[in-house]
Amino acid sequence: MENNHLVLGVLFTTALLLLLVAGLFVSIYISGKNRLKQEIKMAQMALSYEQEMRLAETEMSEHMMERFALELHDNIGHILTCMRITIENKKIDNEENAALYEPIDGYLDEASEQIKLLSRSFNTEYIKSSGLMDAIALEVNRINALRRISIEMLECS
């Protein structure tokens, strides 16, 4: 009988130890799984934050470009128009010297055209309404008009 009690005691202790070890492994497994879920959640939050930041940067950049285009067109365009009016008045006042103003007229025309093209290239609404290919063609024309380098735009089919 004493042997039976001893065997039962050893079996019970062994079973208890096995349950404790199994419980330890289960808790380690669950803890690792929860940690992995938490890391995935943190990575998703970081990715979402990065996407929001990029979106905010893009919106701010577009807003600044549109504002710059408007200021460029309105302010410098206004100054060029005032210059043109002044030159036209000088031509009327001194018709014999009107030919002297012709080169300035050409420069004013070119400056006005460059300002218009440049302001359009910064205006995202113009790009959205005209399309990407038209916006690229506009930039190619603007760069070619500077006569420093020559760019040829090939049609893709």
Tab-separated table of N, CA and C in Angstrom:
chain	number	residue	atom	x	y	z
A	1	MET	N	0.780	-1.176	0.000
A	1	MET	CA	0.000	0.000	0.000
A	1	MET	C	0.847	1.276	0.000
A	2	GLU	N	1.864	1.192	0.797
A	2	GLU	CA	2.750	2.329	0.831
A	2	GLU	C	3.390	2.548	-0.533
A	3	ASN	N	3.654	1.484	-1.211
A	3	ASN	CA	4.210	1.577	-2.559
A	3	ASN	C	3.222	2.238	-3.514
A	4	ASN	N	1.954	1.890	-3.334
A	4	ASN	CA	0.918	2.493	-4.183
A	4	ASN	C	0.815	3.991	-3.932
A	5	HIS	N	0.899	4.365	-2.658
A	5	HIS	CA	0.835	5.792	-2.322
A	5	HIS	C	2.037	6.540	-2.882
A	6	LEU	N	3.189	5.882	-2.827
A	6	LEU	CA	4.413	6.490	-3.349
A	6	LEU	C	4.330	6.642	-4.866
A	7	VAL	N	3.837	5.624	-5.546
A	7	VAL	CA	3.692	5.666	-7.003
A	7	VAL	C	2.659	6.718	-7.376
A	8	LEU	N	1.555	6.759	-6.646
A	8	LEU	CA	0.539	7.762	-6.919
A	8	LEU	C	1.085	9.178	-6.676
A	9	GLY	N	1.851	9.350	-5.651
A	9	GLY	CA	2.446	10.642	-5.346
A	9	GLY	C	3.398	11.093	-6.443
A	10	VAL	N	4.219	10.154	-6.939
A	10	VAL	CA	5.164	10.473	-8.016
A	10	VAL	C	4.392	10.788	-9.295
A	11	LEU	N	3.375	9.998	-9.621
A	11	LEU	CA	2.573	10.253	-10.812
A	11	LEU	C	1.860	11.599	-10.719
A	12	PHE	N	1.296	11.868	-9.547
A	12	PHE	CA	0.595	13.130	-9.352
A	12	PHE	C	1.555	14.317	-9.477
A	13	THR	N	2.726	14.211	-8.885
A	13	THR	CA	3.734	15.268	-8.961
A	13	THR	C	4.217	15.448	-10.398
A	14	THR	N	4.442	14.337	-11.098
A	14	THR	CA	4.878	14.403	-12.490
A	14	THR	C	3.805	15.045	-13.352
A	15	ALA	N	2.551	14.654	-13.136
A	15	ALA	CA	1.441	15.232	-13.903
A	15	ALA	C	1.329	16.730	-13.610
A	16	LEU	N	1.493	17.093	-12.351
A	16	LEU	CA	1.426	18.496	-11.969
A	16	LEU	C	2.558	19.296	-12.626
A	17	LEU	N	3.762	18.733	-12.636
A	17	LEU	CA	4.900	19.397	-13.284
A	17	LEU	C	4.676	19.523	-14.795
A	18	LEU	N	4.147	18.478	-15.407
A	18	LEU	CA	3.853	18.533	-16.841
A	18	LEU	C	2.799	19.595	-17.136
A	19	LEU	N	1.790	19.712	-16.297
A	19	LEU	CA	0.770	20.743	-16.475
A	19	LEU	C	1.375	22.144	-16.320
A	20	LEU	N	2.250	22.303	-15.351
A	20	LEU	CA	2.907	23.592	-15.156
A	20	LEU	C	3.781	23.961	-16.356
A	21	VAL	N	4.548	22.981	-16.857
A	21	VAL	CA	5.396	23.227	-18.032
A	21	VAL	C	4.524	23.538	-19.252
A	22	ALA	N	3.436	22.773	-19.446
A	22	ALA	CA	2.529	23.026	-20.574
A	22	ALA	C	1.903	24.414	-20.434
A	23	GLY	N	1.479	24.778	-19.229
A	23	GLY	CA	0.916	26.106	-18.987
A	23	GLY	C	1.927	27.203	-19.282
A	24	LEU	N	3.186	26.965	-18.910
A	24	LEU	CA	4.246	27.934	-19.190
A	24	LEU	C	4.423	28.115	-20.697
A	25	PHE	N	4.473	27.010	-21.442
A	25	PHE	CA	4.617	27.094	-22.904
A	25	PHE	C	3.416	27.786	-23.552
A	26	VAL	N	2.205	27.467	-23.077
A	26	VAL	CA	1.006	28.094	-23.623
A	26	VAL	C	1.039	29.602	-23.359
A	27	SER	N	1.416	29.999	-22.141
A	27	SER	CA	1.461	31.436	-21.836
A	27	SER	C	2.554	32.142	-22.646
A	28	ILE	N	3.690	31.499	-22.865
A	28	ILE	CA	4.744	32.082	-23.709
A	28	ILE	C	4.238	32.225	-25.143
A	29	TYR	N	3.552	31.213	-25.642
A	29	TYR	CA	3.009	31.248	-27.001
A	29	TYR	C	1.989	32.379	-27.144
A	30	ILE	N	1.067	32.484	-26.204
A	30	ILE	CA	0.038	33.523	-26.261
A	30	ILE	C	0.674	34.903	-26.146
A	31	SER	N	1.648	35.040	-25.252
A	31	SER	CA	2.336	36.325	-25.094
A	31	SER	C	3.063	36.715	-26.381
A	32	GLY	N	3.724	35.765	-27.021
A	32	GLY	CA	4.410	36.038	-28.291
A	32	GLY	C	3.429	36.421	-29.380
A	33	LYS	N	2.303	35.745	-29.408
A	33	LYS	CA	1.285	36.052	-30.415
A	33	LYS	C	0.720	37.452	-30.188
A	34	ASN	N	0.449	37.800	-28.940
A	34	ASN	CA	-0.050	39.141	-28.632
A	34	ASN	C	0.985	40.206	-28.957
A	35	ARG	N	2.252	39.927	-28.672
A	35	ARG	CA	3.323	40.871	-28.996
A	35	ARG	C	3.414	41.067	-30.499
A	36	LEU	N	3.284	39.978	-31.265
A	36	LEU	CA	3.316	40.066	-32.726
A	36	LEU	C	2.137	40.889	-33.245
A	37	LYS	N	0.950	40.665	-32.677
A	37	LYS	CA	-0.221	41.454	-33.074
A	37	LYS	C	0.009	42.934	-32.778
A	38	GLN	N	0.596	43.206	-31.613
A	38	GLN	CA	0.862	44.589	-31.223
A	38	GLN	C	1.879	45.227	-32.174
A	39	GLU	N	2.917	44.486	-32.560
A	39	GLU	CA	3.920	45.012	-33.492
A	39	GLU	C	3.303	45.288	-34.866
A	40	ILE	N	2.426	44.390	-35.311
A	40	ILE	CA	1.739	44.591	-36.597
A	40	ILE	C	0.858	45.833	-36.520
A	41	LYS	N	0.152	45.988	-35.419
A	41	LYS	CA	-0.708	47.152	-35.244
A	41	LYS	C	0.125	48.439	-35.234
A	42	MET	N	1.259	48.412	-34.561
A	42	MET	CA	2.137	49.588	-34.517
A	42	MET	C	2.684	49.900	-35.913
A	43	ALA	N	3.054	48.872	-36.670
A	43	ALA	CA	3.564	49.079	-38.028
A	43	ALA	C	2.464	49.665	-38.915
A	44	GLN	N	1.245	49.191	-38.769
A	44	GLN	CA	0.125	49.726	-39.545
A	44	GLN	C	-0.141	51.182	-39.180
A	45	MET	N	-0.044	51.495	-37.896
A	45	MET	CA	-0.245	52.881	-37.464
A	45	MET	C	0.860	53.777	-38.012
A	46	ALA	N	2.100	53.280	-38.008
A	46	ALA	CA	3.215	54.059	-38.544
A	46	ALA	C	3.029	54.288	-40.043
A	47	LEU	N	2.598	53.259	-40.752
A	47	LEU	CA	2.352	53.380	-42.189
A	47	LEU	C	1.219	54.374	-42.460
A	48	SER	N	0.162	54.284	-41.687
A	48	SER	CA	-0.957	55.206	-41.842
A	48	SER	C	-0.508	56.641	-41.571
A	49	TYR	N	0.315	56.817	-40.556
A	49	TYR	CA	0.837	58.149	-40.234
A	49	TYR	C	1.687	58.683	-41.386
A	50	GLU	N	2.545	57.846	-41.935
A	50	GLU	CA	3.392	58.250	-43.069
A	50	GLU	C	2.536	58.637	-44.277
A	51	GLN	N	1.491	57.852	-44.541
A	51	GLN	CA	0.610	58.165	-45.666
A	51	GLN	C	-0.100	59.499	-45.443
A	52	GLU	N	-0.566	59.738	-44.234
A	52	GLU	CA	-1.228	61.005	-43.924
A	52	GLU	C	-0.255	62.172	-44.069
A	53	MET	N	0.976	61.981	-43.623
A	53	MET	CA	1.984	63.037	-43.734
A	53	MET	C	2.294	63.333	-45.195
A	54	ARG	N	2.437	62.304	-46.001
A	54	ARG	CA	2.715	62.499	-47.425
A	54	ARG	C	1.544	63.207	-48.118
A	55	LEU	N	0.331	62.818	-47.756
A	55	LEU	CA	-0.848	63.466	-48.320
A	55	LEU	C	-0.880	64.942	-47.924
A	56	ALA	N	-0.592	65.228	-46.666
A	56	ALA	CA	-0.573	66.620	-46.209
A	56	ALA	C	0.530	67.410	-46.916
A	57	GLU	N	1.696	66.794	-47.090
A	57	GLU	CA	2.798	67.454	-47.806
A	57	GLU	C	2.399	67.751	-49.251
A	58	THR	N	1.765	66.777	-49.892
A	58	THR	CA	1.345	66.954	-51.287
A	58	THR	C	0.315	68.069	-51.400
A	59	GLU	N	-0.667	68.064	-50.501
A	59	GLU	CA	-1.688	69.112	-50.537
A	59	GLU	C	-1.066	70.482	-50.283
A	60	MET	N	-0.137	70.549	-49.337
A	60	MET	CA	0.511	71.829	-49.035
A	60	MET	C	1.349	72.285	-50.225
A	61	SER	N	2.052	71.352	-50.829
A	61	SER	CA	2.878	71.686	-51.987
A	61	SER	C	2.017	72.181	-53.145
A	62	GLU	N	0.906	71.503	-53.409
A	62	GLU	CA	0.005	71.929	-54.479
A	62	GLU	C	-0.570	73.308	-54.177
A	63	HIS	N	-0.940	73.523	-52.921
A	63	HIS	CA	-1.493	74.828	-52.543
A	63	HIS	C	-0.452	75.926	-52.746
A	64	MET	N	0.777	75.663	-52.333
A	64	MET	CA	1.842	76.663	-52.485
A	64	MET	C	2.138	76.920	-53.967
A	65	MET	N	2.132	75.869	-54.775
A	65	MET	CA	2.383	76.042	-56.205
A	65	MET	C	1.271	76.856	-56.858
A	66	GLU	N	0.025	76.575	-56.491
A	66	GLU	CA	-1.094	77.337	-57.042
A	66	GLU	C	-1.004	78.800	-56.615
A	67	ARG	N	-0.648	79.022	-55.358
A	67	ARG	CA	-0.513	80.395	-54.854
A	67	ARG	C	0.620	81.118	-55.580
A	68	PHE	N	1.727	80.412	-55.762
A	68	PHE	CA	2.870	80.993	-56.473
A	68	PHE	C	2.486	81.327	-57.903
A	69	ALA	N	1.784	80.421	-58.567
A	69	ALA	CA	1.357	80.649	-59.953
A	69	ALA	C	0.440	81.868	-60.039
A	70	LEU	N	-0.473	81.982	-59.088
A	70	LEU	CA	-1.391	83.122	-59.087
A	70	LEU	C	-0.631	84.428	-58.854
A	71	GLU	N	0.275	84.424	-57.882
A	71	GLU	CA	1.067	85.631	-57.600
A	71	GLU	C	1.937	85.995	-58.798
A	72	LEU	N	2.543	84.999	-59.389
A	72	LEU	CA	3.400	85.231	-60.550
A	72	LEU	C	2.593	85.846	-61.684
A	73	HIS	N	1.458	85.246	-61.973
A	73	HIS	CA	0.617	85.728	-63.069
A	73	HIS	C	0.078	87.124	-62.771
A	74	ASP	N	-0.468	87.307	-61.577
A	74	ASP	CA	-1.104	88.587	-61.263
A	74	ASP	C	-0.098	89.715	-61.080
A	75	ASN	N	0.902	89.508	-60.256
A	75	ASN	CA	1.820	90.608	-59.925
A	75	ASN	C	2.779	90.948	-61.061
A	76	ILE	N	3.499	89.966	-61.538
A	76	ILE	CA	4.469	90.246	-62.597
A	76	ILE	C	3.747	90.524	-63.909
A	77	GLY	N	2.650	89.833	-64.140
A	77	GLY	CA	1.852	90.114	-65.333
A	77	GLY	C	1.344	91.543	-65.326
A	78	HIS	N	0.940	92.023	-64.159
A	78	HIS	CA	0.470	93.413	-64.030
A	78	HIS	C	1.602	94.398	-64.334
A	79	ILE	N	2.775	94.130	-63.809
A	79	ILE	CA	3.920	95.018	-64.062
A	79	ILE	C	4.257	95.045	-65.554
A	80	LEU	N	4.245	93.893	-66.193
A	80	LEU	CA	4.541	93.843	-67.632
A	80	LEU	C	3.474	94.597	-68.438
A	81	THR	N	2.231	94.482	-68.024
A	81	THR	CA	1.164	95.215	-68.707
A	81	THR	C	1.354	96.722	-68.543
A	82	CYS	N	1.727	97.151	-67.354
A	82	CYS	CA	2.000	98.582	-67.132
A	82	CYS	C	3.166	99.049	-68.004
A	83	MET	N	4.187	98.216	-68.120
A	83	MET	CA	5.314	98.571	-68.981
A	83	MET	C	4.857	98.698	-70.433
A	84	ARG	N	4.017	97.773	-70.867
A	84	ARG	CA	3.526	97.797	-72.248
A	84	ARG	C	2.713	99.071	-72.506
A	85	ILE	N	1.849	99.425	-71.554
A	85	ILE	CA	1.043	100.641	-71.706
A	85	ILE	C	1.945	101.874	-71.762
A	86	THR	N	2.953	101.915	-70.908
A	86	THR	CA	3.888	103.044	-70.899
A	86	THR	C	4.604	103.167	-72.239
A	87	ILE	N	5.059	102.047	-72.767
A	87	ILE	CA	5.757	102.065	-74.059
A	87	ILE	C	4.809	102.492	-75.167
A	88	GLU	N	3.591	102.012	-75.153
A	88	GLU	CA	2.619	102.401	-76.176
A	88	GLU	C	2.341	103.902	-76.100
A	89	ASN	N	2.249	104.441	-74.887
A	89	ASN	CA	2.059	105.890	-74.729
A	89	ASN	C	3.260	106.663	-75.276
A	90	LYS	N	4.467	106.143	-75.031
A	90	LYS	CA	5.673	106.803	-75.552
A	90	LYS	C	5.687	106.760	-77.081
A	91	LYS	N	5.214	105.660	-77.643
A	91	LYS	CA	5.146	105.552	-79.108
A	91	LYS	C	4.178	106.589	-79.672
A	92	ILE	N	3.055	106.760	-78.982
A	92	ILE	CA	2.064	107.732	-79.449
A	92	ILE	C	2.605	109.150	-79.317
A	93	ASP	N	3.284	109.412	-78.196
A	93	ASP	CA	3.821	110.759	-77.963
A	93	ASP	C	4.937	111.105	-78.943
A	94	ASN	N	5.769	110.124	-79.283
A	94	ASN	CA	6.909	110.346	-80.188
A	94	ASN	C	6.854	109.323	-81.318
A	95	GLU	N	6.022	109.574	-82.280
A	95	GLU	CA	5.866	108.612	-83.373
A	95	GLU	C	7.154	108.418	-84.152
A	96	GLU	N	8.002	109.436	-84.218
A	96	GLU	CA	9.260	109.299	-84.963
A	96	GLU	C	10.236	108.348	-84.250
A	97	ASN	N	10.080	108.123	-82.939
A	97	ASN	CA	10.948	107.211	-82.183
A	97	ASN	C	10.284	105.854	-81.909
A	98	ALA	N	9.136	105.611	-82.516
A	98	ALA	CA	8.382	104.376	-82.265
A	98	ALA	C	9.198	103.141	-82.609
A	99	ALA	N	10.023	103.214	-83.627
A	99	ALA	CA	10.830	102.056	-84.039
A	99	ALA	C	11.847	101.673	-82.963
A	100	LEU	N	12.253	102.631	-82.157
A	100	LEU	CA	13.217	102.349	-81.090
A	100	LEU	C	12.631	101.425	-80.024
A	101	TYR	N	11.316	101.426	-79.912
A	101	TYR	CA	10.662	100.614	-78.886
A	101	TYR	C	10.343	99.189	-79.352
A	102	GLU	N	10.546	98.912	-80.625
A	102	GLU	CA	10.209	97.586	-81.156
A	102	GLU	C	10.953	96.448	-80.438
A	103	PRO	N	12.276	96.554	-80.191
A	103	PRO	CA	12.940	95.459	-79.461
A	103	PRO	C	12.360	95.255	-78.057
A	104	ILE	N	12.006	96.371	-77.413
A	104	ILE	CA	11.431	96.261	-76.068
A	104	ILE	C	10.078	95.560	-76.141
A	105	ASP	N	9.300	95.858	-77.177
A	105	ASP	CA	8.023	95.162	-77.370
A	105	ASP	C	8.241	93.655	-77.494
A	106	GLY	N	9.264	93.285	-78.257
A	106	GLY	CA	9.564	91.858	-78.420
A	106	GLY	C	9.934	91.209	-77.101
A	107	TYR	N	10.750	91.895	-76.310
A	107	TYR	CA	11.135	91.361	-75.002
A	107	TYR	C	9.939	91.270	-74.060
A	108	LEU	N	9.084	92.267	-74.118
A	108	LEU	CA	7.878	92.224	-73.286
A	108	LEU	C	6.961	91.075	-73.691
A	109	ASP	N	6.815	90.875	-74.997
A	109	ASP	CA	6.003	89.748	-75.475
A	109	ASP	C	6.575	88.426	-74.966
A	110	GLU	N	7.890	88.277	-75.099
A	110	GLU	CA	8.526	87.037	-74.661
A	110	GLU	C	8.413	86.865	-73.153
A	111	ALA	N	8.638	87.948	-72.390
A	111	ALA	CA	8.518	87.863	-70.933
A	111	ALA	C	7.088	87.517	-70.527
A	112	SER	N	6.113	88.138	-71.169
A	112	SER	CA	4.708	87.852	-70.849
A	112	SER	C	4.371	86.397	-71.141
A	113	GLU	N	4.837	85.919	-72.277
A	113	GLU	CA	4.578	84.515	-72.643
A	113	GLU	C	5.248	83.563	-71.655
A	114	GLN	N	6.483	83.861	-71.264
A	114	GLN	CA	7.187	83.004	-70.311
A	114	GLN	C	6.493	83.001	-68.943
A	115	ILE	N	6.033	84.152	-68.510
A	115	ILE	CA	5.312	84.232	-67.235
A	115	ILE	C	4.020	83.424	-67.305
A	116	LYS	N	3.309	83.543	-68.425
A	116	LYS	CA	2.057	82.795	-68.593
A	116	LYS	C	2.332	81.289	-68.581
A	117	LEU	N	3.345	80.870	-69.313
A	117	LEU	CA	3.670	79.445	-69.361
A	117	LEU	C	4.152	78.934	-68.005
A	118	LEU	N	4.973	79.731	-67.342
A	118	LEU	CA	5.494	79.332	-66.042
A	118	LEU	C	4.380	79.250	-65.004
A	119	SER	N	3.484	80.210	-65.017
A	119	SER	CA	2.386	80.168	-64.044
A	119	SER	C	1.461	78.990	-64.315
A	120	ARG	N	1.265	78.647	-65.573
A	120	ARG	CA	0.450	77.460	-65.890
A	120	ARG	C	1.130	76.181	-65.419
A	121	SER	N	2.446	76.133	-65.538
A	121	SER	CA	3.145	74.904	-65.140
A	121	SER	C	3.080	74.694	-63.632
A	122	PHE	N	2.904	75.766	-62.849
A	122	PHE	CA	2.771	75.630	-61.401
A	122	PHE	C	1.330	75.445	-60.959
A	123	ASN	N	0.391	75.690	-61.827
A	123	ASN	CA	-1.019	75.617	-61.478
A	123	ASN	C	-1.521	74.192	-61.670
A	124	THR	N	-1.767	73.487	-60.556
A	124	THR	CA	-2.205	72.090	-60.644
A	124	THR	C	-3.597	71.972	-61.246
A	125	GLU	N	-4.444	72.982	-61.066
A	125	GLU	CA	-5.777	72.939	-61.672
A	125	GLU	C	-5.670	72.952	-63.195
A	126	TYR	N	-4.740	73.737	-63.713
A	126	TYR	CA	-4.534	73.755	-65.166
A	126	TYR	C	-4.064	72.382	-65.632
A	127	ILE	N	-3.157	71.793	-64.876
A	127	ILE	CA	-2.651	70.465	-65.247
A	127	ILE	C	-3.774	69.439	-65.203
A	128	LYS	N	-4.626	69.512	-64.175
A	128	LYS	CA	-5.750	68.568	-64.071
A	128	LYS	C	-6.732	68.741	-65.224
A	129	SER	N	-7.011	70.000	-65.577
A	129	SER	CA	-8.009	70.237	-66.626
A	129	SER	C	-7.465	69.961	-68.024
A	130	SER	N	-6.192	70.277	-68.265
A	130	SER	CA	-5.647	70.095	-69.616
A	130	SER	C	-5.084	68.702	-69.833
A	131	GLY	N	-4.700	68.024	-68.771
A	131	GLY	CA	-4.139	66.690	-68.900
A	131	GLY	C	-2.617	66.720	-68.819
A	132	LEU	N	-2.070	65.586	-68.463
A	132	LEU	CA	-0.627	65.495	-68.251
A	132	LEU	C	0.162	65.718	-69.535
A	133	MET	N	-0.291	65.153	-70.635
A	133	MET	CA	0.464	65.294	-71.888
A	133	MET	C	0.505	66.755	-72.344
A	134	ASP	N	-0.604	67.468	-72.204
A	134	ASP	CA	-0.623	68.884	-72.570
A	134	ASP	C	0.284	69.695	-71.648
A	135	ALA	N	0.287	69.336	-70.366
A	135	ALA	CA	1.155	70.040	-69.417
A	135	ALA	C	2.626	69.792	-69.739
A	136	ILE	N	2.954	68.567	-70.124
A	136	ILE	CA	4.337	68.262	-70.506
A	136	ILE	C	4.699	69.008	-71.783
A	137	ALA	N	3.788	69.031	-72.752
A	137	ALA	CA	4.040	69.770	-74.000
A	137	ALA	C	4.240	71.255	-73.717
A	138	LEU	N	3.469	71.799	-72.787
A	138	LEU	CA	3.622	73.199	-72.395
A	138	LEU	C	5.014	73.449	-71.825
A	139	GLU	N	5.483	72.536	-70.978
A	139	GLU	CA	6.822	72.676	-70.392
A	139	GLU	C	7.907	72.561	-71.464
A	140	VAL	N	7.734	71.635	-72.382
A	140	VAL	CA	8.702	71.485	-73.479
A	140	VAL	C	8.769	72.771	-74.291
A	141	ASN	N	7.604	73.333	-74.611
A	141	ASN	CA	7.577	74.595	-75.365
A	141	ASN	C	8.220	75.730	-74.585
A	142	ARG	N	7.962	75.787	-73.287
A	142	ARG	CA	8.538	76.841	-72.456
A	142	ARG	C	10.059	76.733	-72.412
A	143	ILE	N	10.567	75.522	-72.256
A	143	ILE	CA	12.022	75.326	-72.213
A	143	ILE	C	12.645	75.617	-73.568
A	144	ASN	N	11.990	75.171	-74.635
A	144	ASN	CA	12.506	75.448	-75.979
A	144	ASN	C	12.510	76.945	-76.286
A	145	ALA	N	11.530	77.673	-75.740
A	145	ALA	CA	11.460	79.122	-75.989
A	145	ALA	C	12.630	79.858	-75.343
A	146	LEU	N	13.224	79.277	-74.339
A	146	LEU	CA	14.380	79.902	-73.700
A	146	LEU	C	15.625	79.841	-74.582
A	147	ARG	N	15.617	78.942	-75.554
A	147	ARG	CA	16.674	78.780	-76.548
A	147	ARG	C	18.033	78.411	-75.959
A	148	ARG	N	18.028	77.820	-74.776
A	148	ARG	CA	19.285	77.365	-74.186
A	148	ARG	C	19.536	75.899	-74.534
A	149	ILE	N	18.466	75.111	-74.460
A	149	ILE	CA	18.534	73.711	-74.878
A	149	ILE	C	17.303	73.436	-75.716
A	150	SER	N	17.375	72.361	-76.470
A	150	SER	CA	16.258	71.994	-77.325
A	150	SER	C	15.743	70.620	-76.895
A	151	ILE	N	14.451	70.542	-76.692
A	151	ILE	CA	13.812	69.286	-76.285
A	151	ILE	C	12.803	68.922	-77.342
A	152	GLU	N	12.782	67.643	-77.674
A	152	GLU	CA	11.791	67.151	-78.645
A	152	GLU	C	10.884	66.162	-77.922
A	153	MET	N	9.613	66.393	-78.036
A	153	MET	CA	8.633	65.506	-77.377
A	153	MET	C	8.134	64.505	-78.403
A	154	LEU	N	8.311	63.243	-78.089
A	154	LEU	CA	7.869	62.179	-78.979
A	154	LEU	C	6.477	61.708	-78.565
A	155	GLU	N	5.649	61.439	-79.527
A	155	GLU	CA	4.308	60.938	-79.249
A	155	GLU	C	4.375	59.461	-78.947
A	156	CYS	N	3.717	59.054	-77.875
A	156	CYS	CA	3.641	57.635	-77.509
A	156	CYS	C	2.306	57.086	-77.999
A	157	SER	N	2.344	55.866	-78.466
A	157	SER	CA	1.087	55.275	-78.918
A	157	SER	C	0.791	54.004	-78.175
